[in-house]
Coordinates of C-alpha atoms in Angstrom, one line a residue:
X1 CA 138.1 113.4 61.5
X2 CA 137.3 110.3 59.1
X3 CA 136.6 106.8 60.5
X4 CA 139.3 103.9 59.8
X5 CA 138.0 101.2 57.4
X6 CA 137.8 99.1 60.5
X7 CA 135.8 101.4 62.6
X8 CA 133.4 102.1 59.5
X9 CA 132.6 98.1 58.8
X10 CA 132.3 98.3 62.6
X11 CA 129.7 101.1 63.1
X12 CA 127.9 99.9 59.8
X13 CA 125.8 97.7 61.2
X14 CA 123.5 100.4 63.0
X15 CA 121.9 101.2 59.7
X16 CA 118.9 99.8 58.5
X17 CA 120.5 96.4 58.0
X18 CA 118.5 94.7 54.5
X19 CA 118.1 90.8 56.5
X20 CA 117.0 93.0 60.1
X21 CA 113.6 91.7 60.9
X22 CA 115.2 87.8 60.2
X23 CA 117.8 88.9 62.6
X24 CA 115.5 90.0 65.1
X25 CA 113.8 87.0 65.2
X26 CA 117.1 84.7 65.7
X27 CA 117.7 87.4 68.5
X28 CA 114.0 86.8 70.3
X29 CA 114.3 83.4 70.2
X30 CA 117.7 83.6 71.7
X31 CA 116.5 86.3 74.4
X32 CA 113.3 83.9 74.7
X33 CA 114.9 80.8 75.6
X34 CA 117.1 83.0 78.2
X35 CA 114.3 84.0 80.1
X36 CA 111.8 81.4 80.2
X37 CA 114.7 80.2 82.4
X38 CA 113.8 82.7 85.3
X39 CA 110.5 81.0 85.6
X40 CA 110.4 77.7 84.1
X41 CA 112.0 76.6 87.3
X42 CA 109.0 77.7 89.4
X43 CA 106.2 75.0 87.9
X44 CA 109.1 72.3 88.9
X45 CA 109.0 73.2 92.6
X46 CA 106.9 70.2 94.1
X47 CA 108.9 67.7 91.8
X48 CA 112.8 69.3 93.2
X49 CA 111.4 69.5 96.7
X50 CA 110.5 65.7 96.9
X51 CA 112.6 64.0 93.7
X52 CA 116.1 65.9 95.4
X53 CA 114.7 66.5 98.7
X54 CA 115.0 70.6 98.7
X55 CA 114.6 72.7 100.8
X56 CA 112.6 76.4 100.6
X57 CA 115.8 78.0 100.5
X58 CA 117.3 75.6 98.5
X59 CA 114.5 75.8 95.6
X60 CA 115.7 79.6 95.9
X61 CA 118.6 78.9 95.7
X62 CA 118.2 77.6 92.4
X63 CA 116.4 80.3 91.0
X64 CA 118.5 83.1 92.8
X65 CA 122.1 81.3 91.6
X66 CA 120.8 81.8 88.2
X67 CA 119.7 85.6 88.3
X68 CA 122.2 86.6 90.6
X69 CA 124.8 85.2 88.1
X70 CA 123.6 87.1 85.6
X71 CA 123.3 90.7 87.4
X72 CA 127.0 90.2 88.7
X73 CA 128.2 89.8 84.9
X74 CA 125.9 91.5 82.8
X75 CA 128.2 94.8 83.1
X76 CA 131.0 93.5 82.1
X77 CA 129.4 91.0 79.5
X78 CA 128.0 94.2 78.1
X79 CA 131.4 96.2 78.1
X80 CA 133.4 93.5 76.8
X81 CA 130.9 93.1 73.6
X82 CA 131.0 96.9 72.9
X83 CA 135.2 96.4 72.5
X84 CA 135.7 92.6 71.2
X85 CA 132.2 92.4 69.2
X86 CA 128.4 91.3 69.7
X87 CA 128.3 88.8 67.1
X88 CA 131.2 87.1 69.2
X89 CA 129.9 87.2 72.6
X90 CA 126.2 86.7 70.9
X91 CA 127.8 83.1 70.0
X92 CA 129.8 82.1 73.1
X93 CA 126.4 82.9 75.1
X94 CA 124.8 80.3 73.2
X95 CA 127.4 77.7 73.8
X96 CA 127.8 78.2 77.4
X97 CA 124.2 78.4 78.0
X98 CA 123.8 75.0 76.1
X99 CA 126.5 73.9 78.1
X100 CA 125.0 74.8 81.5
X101 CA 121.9 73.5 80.2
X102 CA 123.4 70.1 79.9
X103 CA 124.5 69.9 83.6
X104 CA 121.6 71.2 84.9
X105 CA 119.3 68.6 83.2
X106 CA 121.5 65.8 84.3
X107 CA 122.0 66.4 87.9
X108 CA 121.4 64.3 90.8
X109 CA 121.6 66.7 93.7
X110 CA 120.3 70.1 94.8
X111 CA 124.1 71.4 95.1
X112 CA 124.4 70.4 91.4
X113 CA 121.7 72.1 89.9
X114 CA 122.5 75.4 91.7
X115 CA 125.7 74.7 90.4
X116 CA 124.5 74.3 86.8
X117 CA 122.2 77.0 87.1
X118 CA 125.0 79.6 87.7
X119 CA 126.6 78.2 84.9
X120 CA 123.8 79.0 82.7
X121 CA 123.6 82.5 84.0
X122 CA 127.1 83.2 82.2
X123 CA 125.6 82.5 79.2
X124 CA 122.4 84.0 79.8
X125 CA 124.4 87.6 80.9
X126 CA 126.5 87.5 77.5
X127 CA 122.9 86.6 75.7
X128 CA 121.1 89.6 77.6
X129 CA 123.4 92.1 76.5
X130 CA 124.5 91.4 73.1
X131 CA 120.8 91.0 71.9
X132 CA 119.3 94.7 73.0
X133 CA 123.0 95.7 71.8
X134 CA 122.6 94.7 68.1
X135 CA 118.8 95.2 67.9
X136 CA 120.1 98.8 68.7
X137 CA 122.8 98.7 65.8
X138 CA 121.0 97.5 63.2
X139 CA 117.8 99.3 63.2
X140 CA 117.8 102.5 62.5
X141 CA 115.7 105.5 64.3
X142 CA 112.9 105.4 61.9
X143 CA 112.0 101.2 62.9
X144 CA 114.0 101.3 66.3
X145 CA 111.0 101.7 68.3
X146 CA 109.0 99.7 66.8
X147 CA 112.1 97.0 67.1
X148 CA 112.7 97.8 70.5
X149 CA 108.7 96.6 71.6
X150 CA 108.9 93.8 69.5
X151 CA 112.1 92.6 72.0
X152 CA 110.4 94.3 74.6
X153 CA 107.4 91.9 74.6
X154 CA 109.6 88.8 74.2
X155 CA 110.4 89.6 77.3
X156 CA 107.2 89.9 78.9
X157 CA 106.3 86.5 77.1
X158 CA 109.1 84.9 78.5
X159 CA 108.7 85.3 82.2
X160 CA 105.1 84.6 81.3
X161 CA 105.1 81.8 79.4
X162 CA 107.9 79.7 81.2
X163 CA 105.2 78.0 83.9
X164 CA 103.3 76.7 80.8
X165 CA 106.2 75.2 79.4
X166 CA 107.1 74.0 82.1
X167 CA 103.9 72.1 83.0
X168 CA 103.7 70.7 79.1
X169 CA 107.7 68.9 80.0
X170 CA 106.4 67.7 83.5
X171 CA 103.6 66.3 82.1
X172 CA 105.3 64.2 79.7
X173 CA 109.1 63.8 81.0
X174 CA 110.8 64.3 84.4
X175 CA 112.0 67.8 85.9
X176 CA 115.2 67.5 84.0
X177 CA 113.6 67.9 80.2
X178 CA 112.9 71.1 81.0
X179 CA 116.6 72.1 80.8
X180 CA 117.4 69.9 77.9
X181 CA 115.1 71.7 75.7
X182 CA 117.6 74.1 75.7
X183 CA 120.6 72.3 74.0
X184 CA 118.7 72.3 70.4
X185 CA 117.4 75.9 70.5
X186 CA 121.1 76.9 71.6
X187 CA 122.7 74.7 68.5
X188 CA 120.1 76.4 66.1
X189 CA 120.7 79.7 67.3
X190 CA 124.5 79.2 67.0
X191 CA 123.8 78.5 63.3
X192 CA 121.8 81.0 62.4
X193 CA 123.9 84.1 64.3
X194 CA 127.2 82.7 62.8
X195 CA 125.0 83.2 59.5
X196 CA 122.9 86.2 59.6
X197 CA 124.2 88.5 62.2
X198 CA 126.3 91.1 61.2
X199 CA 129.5 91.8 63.2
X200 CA 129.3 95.2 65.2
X201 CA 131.6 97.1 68.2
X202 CA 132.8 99.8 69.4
X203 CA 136.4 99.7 68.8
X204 CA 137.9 102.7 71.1
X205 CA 135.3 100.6 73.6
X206 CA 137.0 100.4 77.3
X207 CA 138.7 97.4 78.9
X208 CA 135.9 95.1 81.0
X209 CA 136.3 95.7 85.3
X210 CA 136.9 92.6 86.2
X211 CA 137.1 93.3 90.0
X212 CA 133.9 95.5 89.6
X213 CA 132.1 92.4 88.4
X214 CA 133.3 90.2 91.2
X215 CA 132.8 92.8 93.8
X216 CA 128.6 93.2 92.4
X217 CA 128.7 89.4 92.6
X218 CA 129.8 89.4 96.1
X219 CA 127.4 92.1 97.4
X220 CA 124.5 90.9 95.9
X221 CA 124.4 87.6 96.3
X222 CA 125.3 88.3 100.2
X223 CA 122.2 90.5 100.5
X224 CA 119.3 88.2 99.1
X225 CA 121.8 85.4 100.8
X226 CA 120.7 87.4 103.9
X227 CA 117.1 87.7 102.8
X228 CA 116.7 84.0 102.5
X229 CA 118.6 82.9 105.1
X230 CA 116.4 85.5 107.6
X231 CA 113.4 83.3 107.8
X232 CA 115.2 80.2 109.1
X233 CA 117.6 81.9 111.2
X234 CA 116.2 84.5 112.8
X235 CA 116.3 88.2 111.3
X236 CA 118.6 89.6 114.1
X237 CA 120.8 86.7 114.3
X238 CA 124.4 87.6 113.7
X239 CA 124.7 84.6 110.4
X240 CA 122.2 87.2 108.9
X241 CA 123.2 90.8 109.8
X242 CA 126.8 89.8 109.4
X243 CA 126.0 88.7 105.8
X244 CA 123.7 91.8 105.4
X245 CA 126.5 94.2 106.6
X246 CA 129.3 92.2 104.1
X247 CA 126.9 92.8 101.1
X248 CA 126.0 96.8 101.8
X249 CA 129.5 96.7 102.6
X250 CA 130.6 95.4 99.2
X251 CA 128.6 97.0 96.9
X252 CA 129.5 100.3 98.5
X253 CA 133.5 99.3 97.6
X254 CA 131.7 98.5 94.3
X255 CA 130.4 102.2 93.8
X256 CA 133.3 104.1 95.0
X257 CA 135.7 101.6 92.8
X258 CA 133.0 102.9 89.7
X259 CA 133.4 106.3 90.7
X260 CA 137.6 106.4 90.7
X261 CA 138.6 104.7 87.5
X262 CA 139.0 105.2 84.1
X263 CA 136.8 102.1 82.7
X264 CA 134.1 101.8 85.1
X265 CA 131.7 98.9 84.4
X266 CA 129.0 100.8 85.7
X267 CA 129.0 104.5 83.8
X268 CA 127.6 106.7 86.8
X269 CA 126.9 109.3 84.3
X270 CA 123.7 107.4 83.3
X271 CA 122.5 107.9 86.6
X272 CA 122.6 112.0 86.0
X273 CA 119.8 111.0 83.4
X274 CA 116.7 111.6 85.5
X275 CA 114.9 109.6 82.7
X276 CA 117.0 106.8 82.8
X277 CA 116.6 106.8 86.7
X278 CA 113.0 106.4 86.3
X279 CA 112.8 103.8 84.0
X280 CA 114.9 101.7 85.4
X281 CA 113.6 102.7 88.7
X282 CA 110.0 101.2 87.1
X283 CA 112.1 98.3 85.2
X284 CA 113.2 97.1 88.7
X285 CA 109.7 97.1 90.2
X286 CA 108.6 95.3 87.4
X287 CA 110.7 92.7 87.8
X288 CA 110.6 92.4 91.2
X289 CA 106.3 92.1 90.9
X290 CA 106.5 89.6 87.9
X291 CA 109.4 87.3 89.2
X292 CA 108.2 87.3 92.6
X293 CA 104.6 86.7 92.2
X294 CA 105.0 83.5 89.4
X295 CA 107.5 82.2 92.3
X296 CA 104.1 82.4 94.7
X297 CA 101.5 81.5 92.0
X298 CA 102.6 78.8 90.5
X299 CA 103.2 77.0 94.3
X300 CA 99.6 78.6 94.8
X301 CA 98.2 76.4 91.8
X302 CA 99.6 73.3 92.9
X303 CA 100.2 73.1 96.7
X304 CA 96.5 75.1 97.5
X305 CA 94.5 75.0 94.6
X306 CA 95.2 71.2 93.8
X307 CA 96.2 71.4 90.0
X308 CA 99.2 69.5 88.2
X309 CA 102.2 70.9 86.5
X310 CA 100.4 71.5 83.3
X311 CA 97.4 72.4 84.5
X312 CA 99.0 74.9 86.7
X313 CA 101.2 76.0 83.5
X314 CA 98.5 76.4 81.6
X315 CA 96.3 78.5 83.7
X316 CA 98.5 81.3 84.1
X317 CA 98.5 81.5 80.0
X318 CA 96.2 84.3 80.2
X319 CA 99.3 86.8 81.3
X320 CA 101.4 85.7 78.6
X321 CA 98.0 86.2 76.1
X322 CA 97.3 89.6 77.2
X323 CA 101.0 91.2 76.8
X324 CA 101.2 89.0 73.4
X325 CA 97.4 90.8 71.9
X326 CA 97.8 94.1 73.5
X327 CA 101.7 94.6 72.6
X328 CA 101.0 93.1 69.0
X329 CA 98.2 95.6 68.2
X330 CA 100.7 98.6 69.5
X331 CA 98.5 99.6 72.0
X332 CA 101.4 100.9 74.0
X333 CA 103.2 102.3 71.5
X334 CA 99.8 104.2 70.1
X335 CA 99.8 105.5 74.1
X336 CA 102.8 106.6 74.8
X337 CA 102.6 109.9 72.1
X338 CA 99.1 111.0 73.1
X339 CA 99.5 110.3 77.7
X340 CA 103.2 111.0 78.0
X341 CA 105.3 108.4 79.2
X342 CA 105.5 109.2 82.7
X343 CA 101.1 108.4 82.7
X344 CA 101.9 105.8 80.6
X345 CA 104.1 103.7 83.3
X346 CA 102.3 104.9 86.2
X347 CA 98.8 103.3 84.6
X348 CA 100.9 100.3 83.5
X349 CA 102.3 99.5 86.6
X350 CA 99.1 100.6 88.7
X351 CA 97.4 97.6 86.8
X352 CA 100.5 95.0 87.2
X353 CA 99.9 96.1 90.9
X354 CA 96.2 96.2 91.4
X355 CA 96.2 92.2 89.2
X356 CA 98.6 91.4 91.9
X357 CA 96.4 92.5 94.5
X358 CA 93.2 90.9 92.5
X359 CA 95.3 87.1 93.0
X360 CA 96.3 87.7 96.7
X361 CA 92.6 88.4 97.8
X362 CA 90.3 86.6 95.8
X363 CA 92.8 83.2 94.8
X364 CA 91.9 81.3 97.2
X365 CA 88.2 81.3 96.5
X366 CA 89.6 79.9 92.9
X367 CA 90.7 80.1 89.7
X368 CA 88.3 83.0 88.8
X369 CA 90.2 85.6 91.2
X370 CA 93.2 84.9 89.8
X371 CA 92.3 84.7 85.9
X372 CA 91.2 88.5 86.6
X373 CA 94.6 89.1 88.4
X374 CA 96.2 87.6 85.6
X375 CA 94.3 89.5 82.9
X376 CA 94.9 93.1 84.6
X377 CA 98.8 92.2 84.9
X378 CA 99.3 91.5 81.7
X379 CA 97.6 94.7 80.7
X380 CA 99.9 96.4 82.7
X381 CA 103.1 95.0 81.7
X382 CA 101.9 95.6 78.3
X383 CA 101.4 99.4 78.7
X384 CA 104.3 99.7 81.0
X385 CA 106.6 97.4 79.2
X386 CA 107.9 99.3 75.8
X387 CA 107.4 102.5 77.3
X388 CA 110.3 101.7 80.0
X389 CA 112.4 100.4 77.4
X390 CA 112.0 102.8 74.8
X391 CA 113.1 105.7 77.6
X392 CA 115.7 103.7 78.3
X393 CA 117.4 103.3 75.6
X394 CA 116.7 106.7 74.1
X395 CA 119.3 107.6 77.0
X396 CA 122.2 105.6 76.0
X397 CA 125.0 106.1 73.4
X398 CA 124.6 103.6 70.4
X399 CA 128.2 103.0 70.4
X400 CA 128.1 102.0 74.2
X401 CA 124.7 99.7 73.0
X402 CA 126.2 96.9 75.0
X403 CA 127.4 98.7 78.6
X404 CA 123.6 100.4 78.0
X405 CA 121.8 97.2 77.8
X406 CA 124.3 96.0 80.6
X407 CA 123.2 98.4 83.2
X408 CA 119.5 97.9 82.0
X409 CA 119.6 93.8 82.6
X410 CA 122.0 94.1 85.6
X411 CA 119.1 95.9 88.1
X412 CA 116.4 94.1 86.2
X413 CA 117.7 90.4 87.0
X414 CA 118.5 92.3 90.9
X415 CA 114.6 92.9 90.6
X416 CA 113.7 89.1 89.6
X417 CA 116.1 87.8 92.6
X418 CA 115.2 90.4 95.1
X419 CA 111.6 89.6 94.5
X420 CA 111.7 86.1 94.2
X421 CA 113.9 86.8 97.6
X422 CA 111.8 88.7 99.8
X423 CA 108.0 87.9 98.3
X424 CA 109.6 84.3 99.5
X425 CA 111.3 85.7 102.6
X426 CA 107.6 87.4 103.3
X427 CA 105.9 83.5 102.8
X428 CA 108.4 81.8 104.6
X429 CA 107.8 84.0 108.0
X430 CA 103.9 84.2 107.8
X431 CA 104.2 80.5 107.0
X432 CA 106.7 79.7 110.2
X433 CA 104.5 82.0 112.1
X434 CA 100.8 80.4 111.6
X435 CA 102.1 76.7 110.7
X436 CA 101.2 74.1 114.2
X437 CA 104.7 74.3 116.1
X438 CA 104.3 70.3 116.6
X439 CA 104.9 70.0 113.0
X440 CA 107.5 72.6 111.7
X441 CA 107.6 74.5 108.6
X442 CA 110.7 73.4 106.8
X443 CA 108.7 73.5 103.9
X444 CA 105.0 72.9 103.1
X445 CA 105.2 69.6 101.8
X446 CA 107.3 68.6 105.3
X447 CA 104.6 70.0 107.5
X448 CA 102.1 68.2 105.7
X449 CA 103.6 65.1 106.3
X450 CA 104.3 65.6 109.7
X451 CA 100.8 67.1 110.2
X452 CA 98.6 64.6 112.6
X453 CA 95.5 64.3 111.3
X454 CA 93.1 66.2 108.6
X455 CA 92.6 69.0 110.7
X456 CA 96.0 69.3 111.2
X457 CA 96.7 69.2 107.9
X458 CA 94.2 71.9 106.7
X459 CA 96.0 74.1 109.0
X460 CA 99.2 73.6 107.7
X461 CA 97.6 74.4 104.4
X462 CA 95.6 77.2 105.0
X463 CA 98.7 78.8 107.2
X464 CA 100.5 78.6 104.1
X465 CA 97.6 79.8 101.7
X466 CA 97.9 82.8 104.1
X467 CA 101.6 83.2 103.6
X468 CA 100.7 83.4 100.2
X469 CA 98.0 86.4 100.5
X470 CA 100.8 88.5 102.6
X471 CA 103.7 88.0 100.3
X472 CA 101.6 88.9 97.0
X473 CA 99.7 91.8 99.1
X474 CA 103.8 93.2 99.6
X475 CA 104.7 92.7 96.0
X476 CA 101.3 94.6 94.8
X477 CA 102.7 97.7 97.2
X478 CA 106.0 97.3 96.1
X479 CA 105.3 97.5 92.0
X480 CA 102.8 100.3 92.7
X481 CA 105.6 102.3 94.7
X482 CA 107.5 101.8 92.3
X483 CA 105.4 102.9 89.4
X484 CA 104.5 106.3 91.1
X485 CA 108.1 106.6 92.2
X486 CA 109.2 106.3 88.0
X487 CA 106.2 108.4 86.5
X488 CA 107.6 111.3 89.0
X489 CA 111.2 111.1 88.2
X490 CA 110.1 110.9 84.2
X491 CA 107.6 113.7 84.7
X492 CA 111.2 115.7 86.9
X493 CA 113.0 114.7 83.6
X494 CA 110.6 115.9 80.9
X495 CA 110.1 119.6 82.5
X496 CA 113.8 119.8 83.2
X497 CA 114.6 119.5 79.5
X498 CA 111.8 121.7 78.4
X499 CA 113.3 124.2 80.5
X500 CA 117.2 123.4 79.6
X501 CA 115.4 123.8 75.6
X502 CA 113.9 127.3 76.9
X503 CA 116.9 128.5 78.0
X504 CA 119.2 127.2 75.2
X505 CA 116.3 129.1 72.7
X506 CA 116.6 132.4 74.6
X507 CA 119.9 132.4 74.2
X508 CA 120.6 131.8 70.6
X509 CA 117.8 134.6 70.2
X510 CA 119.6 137.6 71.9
X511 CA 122.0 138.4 69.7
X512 CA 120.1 138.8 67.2
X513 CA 118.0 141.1 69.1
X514 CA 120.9 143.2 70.2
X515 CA 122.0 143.6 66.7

């Protein structure tokens, strides 16, 4: 059967497109400006918790609203691009992130920002899916890879390189600036898609699940809710189980509504991919090691270590410079053919976890510790990085491009707010636990100033320095779990389909035997 002349100018796009590596750029610095938004926040932590009064939880809060946002829409951000077009979507994620943008720089309140901050993680969920989507369509097998790292290490360079921009706007302007900075890389972008971006879907593409979306929304956001809230609470309280219970409860009606209609958001049939499994198994991990552990460093910098916003930006520069030099040279990609990917993760993410480990024992003697942490990261994300994504994506239809990067943002952004929610669930006990019970432990810059005395006050600090050490001792266990848990489900993957090819060979060859 022949293709209409709608569906061919449709599908044409996933050729080798002659402006592609122009496009790609537009669509880096659109996924840039996304994430440096998951941790740009984190350098501003000492300005929102004195200039708005914030809490612990509601500093989370505004890092949380934002992520969790995004993993509640991503699916259907991704499903509604694949049926009414990327180019579309690509656009109205730029406006409304500009838009959020806006509020969040001008507001006066810490139940305005987390207000804003969801706002911007509509945008950011449409932006998410629709750029992986048409990097997918318009490069074709032969430069895909290569495209796919290229996107890959924006990626890597935005969670890295958010705290350093961050410090260089708090340096010069108040915590606000460093959501305006958004509004004329958002207007630029809008310009240059509308121009250069081809228009691509998928036109027999599926209606979007609306109530699947809202009921992911719902569970997640009661689960890390949960997490947060356990510290201050009380973990067997019934505010917290009772939220815990609503959220399992939810996103098991969310599963068994995917499993029982026509146009799920979430295809479960990419979960009978064992190599899909384990890369997003590793993906998650990732992200819950990366997200979590800038949330801890950057309050390690300034709260322990003493430094200002920039200076504290600046000094975790060496991640970002690592994934940029090793990712750049193809080191990963070079890798990947000769170890296998499953050796290739598990070696990334054993050096993501081991720099993790490096910060939380040897930080608080100094910077040196942690420049070595930092260095061994960013060696790891850059090995484990493309070769995720590339296995990934090698298990996902091109015409469902969007649903497929959909699925792969949605648990990834669950990874940045479940670690930013338990690594600061983890601090937030050790810190209750150890802190002088005179003073309290609403948050490290209220104990301080209720501390009596300089002794007192080194306690508070040191309690919290230990908080520190335990939360980034649980993310270094987690990501390195993790990493052995997605090298053996790849390694399961790859001997199945040897043997699947085995048989398949045997078969074709008996005939012809017989006869």
């Amino acid at each position: 059967m022949t293709a209409t002349a709608a569906e061919q100018n449709d599908l044409a796009p996933r050729g080798a497109h002659p402006q592609r590596w122009l496009i790609l750029g537009v669509i880096c610095l659109a996924q840039l400006t996304v994430l440096l938004d998951n941790t740009v926040l984190n350098v501003a932590i000492p300005s929102l918790t004195t200039e708005l009064n914030a809490s612990t939880a509601d500093v989370q809060w505004m890092i949380n609203a934002y992520s969790l946002v995004q993993s509640g829409l991503l699916l259907t951000a991704g499903s509604a691009a694949d049926r009414y077009g990327r180019k579309k979507l690509l656009v109205a994620g730029l406006v409304l992130f500009g838009i959020g943008s806006l509020m969040a720089g001008l507001a006066e309140s810490s139940g305005q920002l987390i207000a804003a901050r969801a706002g911007m993680g509509i945008g950011g969920a449409l932006l998410i899916t629709t750029t992986l989507a048409v990097v997918v369509q318009i490069f074709d097998e032969t430069e895909r890879v290569k495209a796919i790292g290229i996107w890959s290490t924006v990626n890597s360079l935005g969670f890295a390189v958010g705290p350093l921009v961050g410090g260089v706007m708090l340096d010069h302007f108040w915590w606000g600036a460093i959501f305006l900075i958004n509004i004329p890389v958002a207007v630029v972008g809008v310009i240059a898609v509308v121009r250069l971006v081809p228009e691509s879907r998928n036109p027999r593409g599926d209606r979007p699940d609306l109530l699947g979306a809202l009921l992911s929304t719902i569970g997640m956001a009661a689960v890390v809710f949960a997490i947060i809230s356990g510290p201050e609470h009380g973990w067997s309280s019934g505010q917290v189980l009772l939220t815990a219970f609503t959220g399992v409860a939810v996103l098991t009606g969310f599963v068994l509504w995917e499993l029982h209609i026509p146009y799920p958001m979430l295809d479960m049939h990419f979960f009978r991919d064992q190599k899909f499994v384990g890369a997003v198994a590793g993906a998650i991990l990732v992200a819950f090691g990366m997200s979590g552990s800038f949330f801890l460093l950057t309050q390690h910098l300034q709260f322990v270590l003493g430094y200002g916003p920039l200076e504290a930006g600046l000094r975790t520069a060496p991640l970002a410079l690592t994934v940029v030099a090793l990712n750049l040279t193809g080191l990963g990609a070079r890798l990947v053919p000769k170890m296998g990917t499953p050796a290739t993760i598990a070696t990334g993410m054993s050096l993501l976890a081991a720099g993790l480990g490096a910060i939380a024992l040897l930080g608080r003697q100094g910077y040196g510790g942690m420049l070595l942490g930092l260095v061994v990261m960013g060696a790891g994300i850059a090995l484990a990085m493309p070769a995720m994504a590339n296995a990934i994506i090698s298990a996902i239809p091109p015409e469902k491009a969007g649903v497929g990067a959909g699925v792969n943002g949605t648990l990834a952004e669950f990874g940045n707010g479940l670690g930013v929610a338990v690594l600061g669930a983890v601090l937030n006990s050790r810190f209750a636990a150890l802190v002088p019970a005179a003073v309290g432990a609403a948050s490290l810059p209220a104990a301080l100033a209720a501390a009596d005395g300089a002794g007192e006050r080194q306690r508070v600090t040191d309690a919290f320095a230990s908080g520190l050490e335990a939360s980034q001792l649980v993310g270094a266990v987690a990501v390195l779990a993790g990493g052995l848990l997605a090298a053996a489900l790849l390694r399961r993957a790859e001997r199945a389909d040897a043997a699947g090819a085995a048989r398949q060979a045997v078969g074709q060859t008996r005939p012809e035997r017989r006869a």
